[in-house]
Coordinates of C-alpha atoms in Angstrom, one line a residue:
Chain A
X1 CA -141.0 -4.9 -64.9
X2 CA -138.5 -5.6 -62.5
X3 CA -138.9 -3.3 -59.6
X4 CA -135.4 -1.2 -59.2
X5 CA -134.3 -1.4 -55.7
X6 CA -133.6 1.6 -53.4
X7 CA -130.6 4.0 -55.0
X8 CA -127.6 3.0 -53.1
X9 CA -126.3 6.3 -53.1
X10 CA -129.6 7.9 -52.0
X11 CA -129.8 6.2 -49.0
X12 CA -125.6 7.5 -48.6
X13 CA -127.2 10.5 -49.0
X14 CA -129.7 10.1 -46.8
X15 CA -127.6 8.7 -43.8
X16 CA -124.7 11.7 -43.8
X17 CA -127.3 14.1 -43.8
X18 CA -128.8 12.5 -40.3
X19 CA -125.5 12.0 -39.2
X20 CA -124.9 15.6 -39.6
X21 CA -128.3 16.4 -38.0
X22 CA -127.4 14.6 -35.1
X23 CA -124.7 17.1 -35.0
X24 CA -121.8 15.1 -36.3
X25 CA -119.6 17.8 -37.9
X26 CA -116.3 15.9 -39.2
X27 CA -116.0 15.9 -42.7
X28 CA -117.0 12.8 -44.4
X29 CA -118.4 11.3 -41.7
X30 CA -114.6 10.3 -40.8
X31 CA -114.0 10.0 -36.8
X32 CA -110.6 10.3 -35.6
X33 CA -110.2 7.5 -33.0
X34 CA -107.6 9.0 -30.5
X35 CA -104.1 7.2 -29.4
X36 CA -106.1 6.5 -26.3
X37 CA -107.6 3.2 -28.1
X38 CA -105.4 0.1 -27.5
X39 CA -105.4 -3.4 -29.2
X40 CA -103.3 -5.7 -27.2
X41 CA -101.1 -3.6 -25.0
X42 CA -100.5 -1.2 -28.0
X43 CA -101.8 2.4 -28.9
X44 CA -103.3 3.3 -32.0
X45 CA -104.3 6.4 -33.5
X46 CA -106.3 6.9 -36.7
X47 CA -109.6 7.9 -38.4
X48 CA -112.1 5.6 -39.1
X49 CA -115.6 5.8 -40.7
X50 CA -118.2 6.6 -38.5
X51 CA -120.5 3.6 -39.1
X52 CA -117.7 1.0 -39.3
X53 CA -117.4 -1.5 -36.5
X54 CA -114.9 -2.4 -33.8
X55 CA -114.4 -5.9 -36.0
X56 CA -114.1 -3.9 -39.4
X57 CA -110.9 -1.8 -38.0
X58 CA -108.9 -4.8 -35.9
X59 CA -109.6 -6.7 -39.5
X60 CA -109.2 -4.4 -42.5
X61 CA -107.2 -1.5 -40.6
X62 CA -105.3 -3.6 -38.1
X63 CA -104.7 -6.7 -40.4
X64 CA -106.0 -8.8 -37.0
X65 CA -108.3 -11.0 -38.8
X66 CA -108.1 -13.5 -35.6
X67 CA -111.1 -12.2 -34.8
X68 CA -114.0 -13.5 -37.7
X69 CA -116.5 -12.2 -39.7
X70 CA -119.1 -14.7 -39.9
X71 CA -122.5 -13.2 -39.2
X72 CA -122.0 -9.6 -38.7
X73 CA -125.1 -9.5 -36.8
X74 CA -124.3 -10.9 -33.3
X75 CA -125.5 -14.4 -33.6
X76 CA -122.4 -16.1 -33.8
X77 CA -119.7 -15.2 -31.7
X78 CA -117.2 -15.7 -34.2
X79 CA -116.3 -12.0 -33.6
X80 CA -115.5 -11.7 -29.9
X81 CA -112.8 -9.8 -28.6
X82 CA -112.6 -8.1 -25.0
X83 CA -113.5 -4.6 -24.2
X84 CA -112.2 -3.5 -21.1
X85 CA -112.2 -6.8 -20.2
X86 CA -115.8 -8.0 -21.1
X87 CA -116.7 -10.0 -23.9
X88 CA -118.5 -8.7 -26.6
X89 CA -119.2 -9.3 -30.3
X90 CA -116.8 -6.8 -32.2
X91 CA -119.6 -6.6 -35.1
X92 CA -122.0 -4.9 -33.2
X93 CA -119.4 -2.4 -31.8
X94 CA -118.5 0.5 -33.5
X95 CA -114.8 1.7 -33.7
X96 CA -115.6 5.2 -32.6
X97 CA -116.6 3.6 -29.8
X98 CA -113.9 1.5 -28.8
X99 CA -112.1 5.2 -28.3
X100 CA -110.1 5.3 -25.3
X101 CA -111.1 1.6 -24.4
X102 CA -108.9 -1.5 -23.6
X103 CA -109.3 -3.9 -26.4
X104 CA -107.6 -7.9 -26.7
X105 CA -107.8 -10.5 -29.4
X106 CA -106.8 -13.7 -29.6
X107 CA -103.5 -12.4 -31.3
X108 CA -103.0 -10.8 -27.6
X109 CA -103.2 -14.3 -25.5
X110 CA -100.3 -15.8 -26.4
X111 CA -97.5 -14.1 -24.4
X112 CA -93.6 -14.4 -25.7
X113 CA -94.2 -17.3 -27.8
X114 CA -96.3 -18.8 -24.5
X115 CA -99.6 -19.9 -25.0
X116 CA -102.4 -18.9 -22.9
X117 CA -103.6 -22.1 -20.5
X118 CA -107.1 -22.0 -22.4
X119 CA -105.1 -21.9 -26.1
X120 CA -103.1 -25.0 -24.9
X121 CA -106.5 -27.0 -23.1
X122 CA -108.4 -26.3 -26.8
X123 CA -105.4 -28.2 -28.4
X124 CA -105.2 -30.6 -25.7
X125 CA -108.4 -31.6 -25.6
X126 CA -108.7 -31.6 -29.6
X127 CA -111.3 -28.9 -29.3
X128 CA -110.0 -27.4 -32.9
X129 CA -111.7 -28.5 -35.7
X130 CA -111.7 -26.2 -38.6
X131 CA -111.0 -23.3 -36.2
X132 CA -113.4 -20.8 -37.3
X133 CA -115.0 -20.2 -34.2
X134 CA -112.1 -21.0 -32.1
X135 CA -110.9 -17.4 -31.2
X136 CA -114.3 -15.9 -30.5
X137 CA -114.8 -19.3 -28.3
X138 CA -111.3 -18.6 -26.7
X139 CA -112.1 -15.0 -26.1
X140 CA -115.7 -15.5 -24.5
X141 CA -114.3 -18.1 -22.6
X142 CA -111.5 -15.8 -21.2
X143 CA -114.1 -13.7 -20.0
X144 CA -115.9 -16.5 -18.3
X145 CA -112.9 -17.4 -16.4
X146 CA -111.9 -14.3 -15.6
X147 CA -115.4 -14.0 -14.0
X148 CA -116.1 -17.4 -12.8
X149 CA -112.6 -19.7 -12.2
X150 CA -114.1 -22.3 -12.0
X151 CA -117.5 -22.7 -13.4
X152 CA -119.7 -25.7 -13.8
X153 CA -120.6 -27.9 -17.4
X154 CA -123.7 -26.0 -17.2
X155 CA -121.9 -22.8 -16.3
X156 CA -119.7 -23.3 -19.5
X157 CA -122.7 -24.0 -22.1
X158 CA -123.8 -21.1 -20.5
X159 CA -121.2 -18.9 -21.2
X160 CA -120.6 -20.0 -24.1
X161 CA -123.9 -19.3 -25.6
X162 CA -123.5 -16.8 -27.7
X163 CA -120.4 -18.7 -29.8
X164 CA -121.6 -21.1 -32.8
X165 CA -119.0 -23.9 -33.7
X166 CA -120.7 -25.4 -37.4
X167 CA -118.4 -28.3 -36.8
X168 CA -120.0 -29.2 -33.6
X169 CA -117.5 -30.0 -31.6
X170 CA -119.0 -28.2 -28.3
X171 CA -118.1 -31.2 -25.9
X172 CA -114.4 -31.0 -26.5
X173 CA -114.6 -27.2 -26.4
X174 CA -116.5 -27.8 -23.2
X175 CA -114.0 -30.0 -21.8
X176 CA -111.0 -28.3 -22.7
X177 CA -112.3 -25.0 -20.9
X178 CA -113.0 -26.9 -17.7
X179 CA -109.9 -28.3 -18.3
X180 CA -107.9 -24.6 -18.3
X181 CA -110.0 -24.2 -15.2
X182 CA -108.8 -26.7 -13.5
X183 CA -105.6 -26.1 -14.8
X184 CA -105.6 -22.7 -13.2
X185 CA -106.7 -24.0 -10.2
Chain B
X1 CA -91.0 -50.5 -35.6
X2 CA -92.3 -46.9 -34.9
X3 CA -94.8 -47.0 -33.1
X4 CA -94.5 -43.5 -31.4
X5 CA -98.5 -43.0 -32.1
X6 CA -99.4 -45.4 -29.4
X7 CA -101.0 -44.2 -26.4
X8 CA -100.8 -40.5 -27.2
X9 CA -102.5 -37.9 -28.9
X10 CA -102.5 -37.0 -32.5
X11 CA -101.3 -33.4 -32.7
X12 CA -104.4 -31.2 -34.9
X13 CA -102.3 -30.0 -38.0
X14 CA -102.2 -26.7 -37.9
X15 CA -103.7 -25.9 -34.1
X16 CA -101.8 -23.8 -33.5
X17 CA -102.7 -21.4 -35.6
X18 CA -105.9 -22.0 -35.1
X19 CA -106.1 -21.1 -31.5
X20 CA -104.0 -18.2 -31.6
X21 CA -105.8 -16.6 -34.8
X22 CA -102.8 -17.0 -37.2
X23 CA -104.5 -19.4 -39.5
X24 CA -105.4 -17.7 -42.7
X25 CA -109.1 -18.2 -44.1
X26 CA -110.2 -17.1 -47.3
X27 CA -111.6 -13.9 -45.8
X28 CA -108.8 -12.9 -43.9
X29 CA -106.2 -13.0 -47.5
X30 CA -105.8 -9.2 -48.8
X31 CA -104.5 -9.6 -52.5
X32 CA -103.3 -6.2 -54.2
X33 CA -104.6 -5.9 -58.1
X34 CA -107.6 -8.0 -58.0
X35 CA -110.3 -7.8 -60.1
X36 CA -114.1 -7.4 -58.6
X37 CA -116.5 -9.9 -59.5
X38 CA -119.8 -9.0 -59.5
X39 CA -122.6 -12.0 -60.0
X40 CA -125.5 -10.5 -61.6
X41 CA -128.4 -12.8 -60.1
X42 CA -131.3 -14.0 -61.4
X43 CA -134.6 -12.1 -59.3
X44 CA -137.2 -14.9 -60.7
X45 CA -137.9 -18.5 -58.7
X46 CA -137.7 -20.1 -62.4
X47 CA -136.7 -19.2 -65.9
X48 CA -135.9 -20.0 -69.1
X49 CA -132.7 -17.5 -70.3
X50 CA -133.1 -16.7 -73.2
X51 CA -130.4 -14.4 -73.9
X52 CA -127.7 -12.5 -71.9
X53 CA -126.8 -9.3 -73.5
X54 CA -123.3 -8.5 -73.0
X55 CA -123.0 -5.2 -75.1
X56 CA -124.3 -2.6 -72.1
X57 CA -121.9 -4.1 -69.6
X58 CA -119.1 -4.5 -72.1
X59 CA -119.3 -0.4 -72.6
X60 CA -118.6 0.1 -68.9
X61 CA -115.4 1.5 -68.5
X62 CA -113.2 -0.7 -66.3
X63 CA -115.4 -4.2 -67.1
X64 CA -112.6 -6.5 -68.6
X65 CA -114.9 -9.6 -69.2
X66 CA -118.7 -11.0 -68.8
X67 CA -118.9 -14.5 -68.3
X68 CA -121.7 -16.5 -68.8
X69 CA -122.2 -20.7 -68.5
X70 CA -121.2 -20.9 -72.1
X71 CA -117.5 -19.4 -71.1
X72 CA -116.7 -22.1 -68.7
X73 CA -115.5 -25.5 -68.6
X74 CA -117.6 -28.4 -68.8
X75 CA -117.3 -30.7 -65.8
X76 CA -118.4 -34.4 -65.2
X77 CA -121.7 -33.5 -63.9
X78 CA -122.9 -31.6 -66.8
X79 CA -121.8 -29.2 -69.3
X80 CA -121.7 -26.3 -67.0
X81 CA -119.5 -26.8 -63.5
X82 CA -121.9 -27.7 -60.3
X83 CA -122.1 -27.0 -57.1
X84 CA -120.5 -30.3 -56.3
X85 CA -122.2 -34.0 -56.2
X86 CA -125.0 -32.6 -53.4
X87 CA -126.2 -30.3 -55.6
X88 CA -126.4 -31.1 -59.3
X89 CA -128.9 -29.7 -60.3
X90 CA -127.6 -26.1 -59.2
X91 CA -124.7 -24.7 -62.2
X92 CA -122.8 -22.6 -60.8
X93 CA -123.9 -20.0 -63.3
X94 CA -127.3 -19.9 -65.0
X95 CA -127.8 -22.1 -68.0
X96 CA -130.8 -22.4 -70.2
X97 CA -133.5 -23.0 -67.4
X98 CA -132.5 -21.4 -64.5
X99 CA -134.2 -22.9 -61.5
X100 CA -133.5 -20.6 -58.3
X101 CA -134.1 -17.5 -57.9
X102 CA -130.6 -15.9 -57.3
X103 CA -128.9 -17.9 -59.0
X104 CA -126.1 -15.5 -60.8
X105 CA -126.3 -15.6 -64.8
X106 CA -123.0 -13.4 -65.3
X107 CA -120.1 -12.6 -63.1
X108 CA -118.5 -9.3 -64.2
X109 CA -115.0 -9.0 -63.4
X110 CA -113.8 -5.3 -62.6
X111 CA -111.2 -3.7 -61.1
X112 CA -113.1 -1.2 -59.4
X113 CA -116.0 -2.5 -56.8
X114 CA -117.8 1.1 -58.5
X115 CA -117.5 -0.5 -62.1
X116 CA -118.7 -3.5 -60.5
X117 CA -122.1 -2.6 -59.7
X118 CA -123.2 -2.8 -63.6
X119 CA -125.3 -5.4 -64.8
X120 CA -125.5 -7.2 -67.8
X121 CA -128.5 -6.9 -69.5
X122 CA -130.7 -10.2 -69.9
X123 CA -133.7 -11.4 -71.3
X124 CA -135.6 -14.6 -69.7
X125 CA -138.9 -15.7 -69.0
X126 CA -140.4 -16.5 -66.1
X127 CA -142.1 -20.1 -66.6
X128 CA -143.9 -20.8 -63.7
X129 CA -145.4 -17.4 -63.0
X130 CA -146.0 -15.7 -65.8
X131 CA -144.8 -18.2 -69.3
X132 CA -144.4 -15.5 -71.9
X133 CA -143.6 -11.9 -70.2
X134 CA -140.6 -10.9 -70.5
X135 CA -139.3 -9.3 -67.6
X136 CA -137.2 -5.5 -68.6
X137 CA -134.6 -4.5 -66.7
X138 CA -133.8 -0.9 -66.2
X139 CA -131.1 0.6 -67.9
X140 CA -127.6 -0.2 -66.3
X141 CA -126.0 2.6 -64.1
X142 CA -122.9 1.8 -62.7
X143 CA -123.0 5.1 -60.1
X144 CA -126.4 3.2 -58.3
X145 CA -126.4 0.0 -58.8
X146 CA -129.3 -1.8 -59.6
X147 CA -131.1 -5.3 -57.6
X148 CA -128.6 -7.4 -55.9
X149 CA -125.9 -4.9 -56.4
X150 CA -128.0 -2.0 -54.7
X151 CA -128.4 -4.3 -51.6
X152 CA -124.7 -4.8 -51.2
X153 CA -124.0 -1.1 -51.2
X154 CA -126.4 -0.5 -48.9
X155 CA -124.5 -3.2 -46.6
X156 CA -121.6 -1.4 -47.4
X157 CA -122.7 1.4 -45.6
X158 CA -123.5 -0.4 -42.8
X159 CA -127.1 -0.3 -43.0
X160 CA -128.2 -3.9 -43.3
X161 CA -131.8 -3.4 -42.2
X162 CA -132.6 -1.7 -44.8
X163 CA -133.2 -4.1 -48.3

């Protein structure tokens, strides 16, 4: 006999009743997200499911689907997005928790039809393959910039650690962040 | 002549939208009206399939079709369509002797991801294992799930630890 798998629903059941425990009262585990959360310069105010992530509500709820869903797990980086300014993989953030917090993806670099320095150095450089990774590289290196102007080649791996380009195109993407560096400089 | 190429750089079709997150991937496309497809998957290594029972999953309000390898187009590799040249030996859905384990048998179109956790019922054999047992599956029920389907609810949920 094939053994049957867990019931789906049971373990539903299972995780709003310890979300209630925990003393979680909104109804169906729904979360309002106040109109202090903002996505690139603009408020937004709506409810969202308690265990959805930061990437599932700029995707499905936001219709920002710069920001990839690759892994879901935080191996890849294909997710990032800044929070307050930091770096971070948006699929291992949940929304509720993004309340009240400062949040830009790459739809928020390019200002007025302007590109952002490290947007143009990525084309440049012909750092853009397929482009999957390409806004979760763009975001983590914003950070890095934003944190170290002008970092080393090491410095850049380094930073950019956490971001997975299948293509493999990492010395371009290297050299067209050092090249927004300098750039900036 | 035109030689404007010469001693500059080939613009990347379609960088733009590629660094400023415009560029459309298959993921990011929301359709209204689809259907649901839901690939009922093989749980042996290797199998001989020796019949795909369509009637349970037909019953299921909301299914419109079952496919199995014998509804699709032949291709140039082989009677059922492949995986591409790299991988020949893999149909994209499971014909006679099915050789991975996972390997879908019958996608079930649906308009409703709920309808969609049905499964066709199937008969095969395991050959390497266990040559004549027939492996049972439980009784459909579309409210649960059952296998493969039971592990994407649970990732729906955003539990992914736990199948």
């Amino acid at each position: 006999m094939a053994v049957p798998a867990p019931d789906a629903l049971e373990i539903y059941r299972t995780y709003h009743t310890n979300l209630r425990l925990d003393g979680h009262d909104a109804p169906d585990v729904m979360h309002a997200v106040a109109d202090s959360l903002r996505v690139n310069g603009q408020a937004h105010s709506l409810e969202v499911h308690a265990h959805h992530t930061l990437l599932e509500l700029l995707r499905d709820r936001l219709n920002l689907t710069g920001a990839k869903e690759c892994c879901a797990e935080g191996e890849c980086g294909a997710c990032t997005v800044l929070l307050n300014g930091r770096a971070v993989n948006s699929c291992l953030i949940l929304a509720v928790e993004a309340d009240g917090e400062e949040v830009v993806t790459i739809e928020g670099l390019a200002a007025n039809g302007r590109l952002d320095p490290l947007q143009s150095a990525f084309l440049e450089k012909g750092a853009v393959q397929c482009g999957f990774c390409i806004p979760g590289m763009i975001m983590a290196a914003k950070y890095l910039l934003a944190t170290n102007p002008h970092p080393t080649v090491p410095e850049i791996q380094a930073g950019l650690a956490g971001n997975l380009c299948r293509c493999g195109g990492y010395s371009r993407i290297v050299d067209a962040v050092a090249a927004a560096a300098k750039a900036e400089r | 002549m035109d030689n404007h190429w010469i001693g500059r750089s080939a613009e990347r079709v379609g960088g733009v939208d590629r660094v400023t997150g415009a560029q459309r991937y298959a993921a990011d496309i929301r359709l209204e009206n689809v259907l649901q497809v839901k690939l009922v998957s093989l749980d042996c290594a290797r199998a001989r399939l020796n019949a795909i029972d369509k009637r349970q999953a037909a019953k299921i309000e909301g299914v419109r079709c079952i496919l199995t390898a014998g509804d699709l187009p032949g291709s140039p590799l082989g009677p059922t369509p492949r995986y591409g040249p790299t991988h020949a030996d893999r149909p994209v859905l499971a014909v006679a002797t099915a050789t991975g384990a996972g390997m879908p048998s019958a996608p079930l179109p649906s308009p409703d991801e709920k309808f969609a956790l049905a499964m066709a019922g199937r008969r095969f054999e395991s050959i390497a294992l266990k040559p004549t047992r027939r492996l049972a599956l439980p009784r459909p029920d579309p409210a649960a799930g059952l296998g493969v389907s039971s592990a994407w609810s649970a990732m729906e949920i955003g539990d992914r630890g736990r199948q």
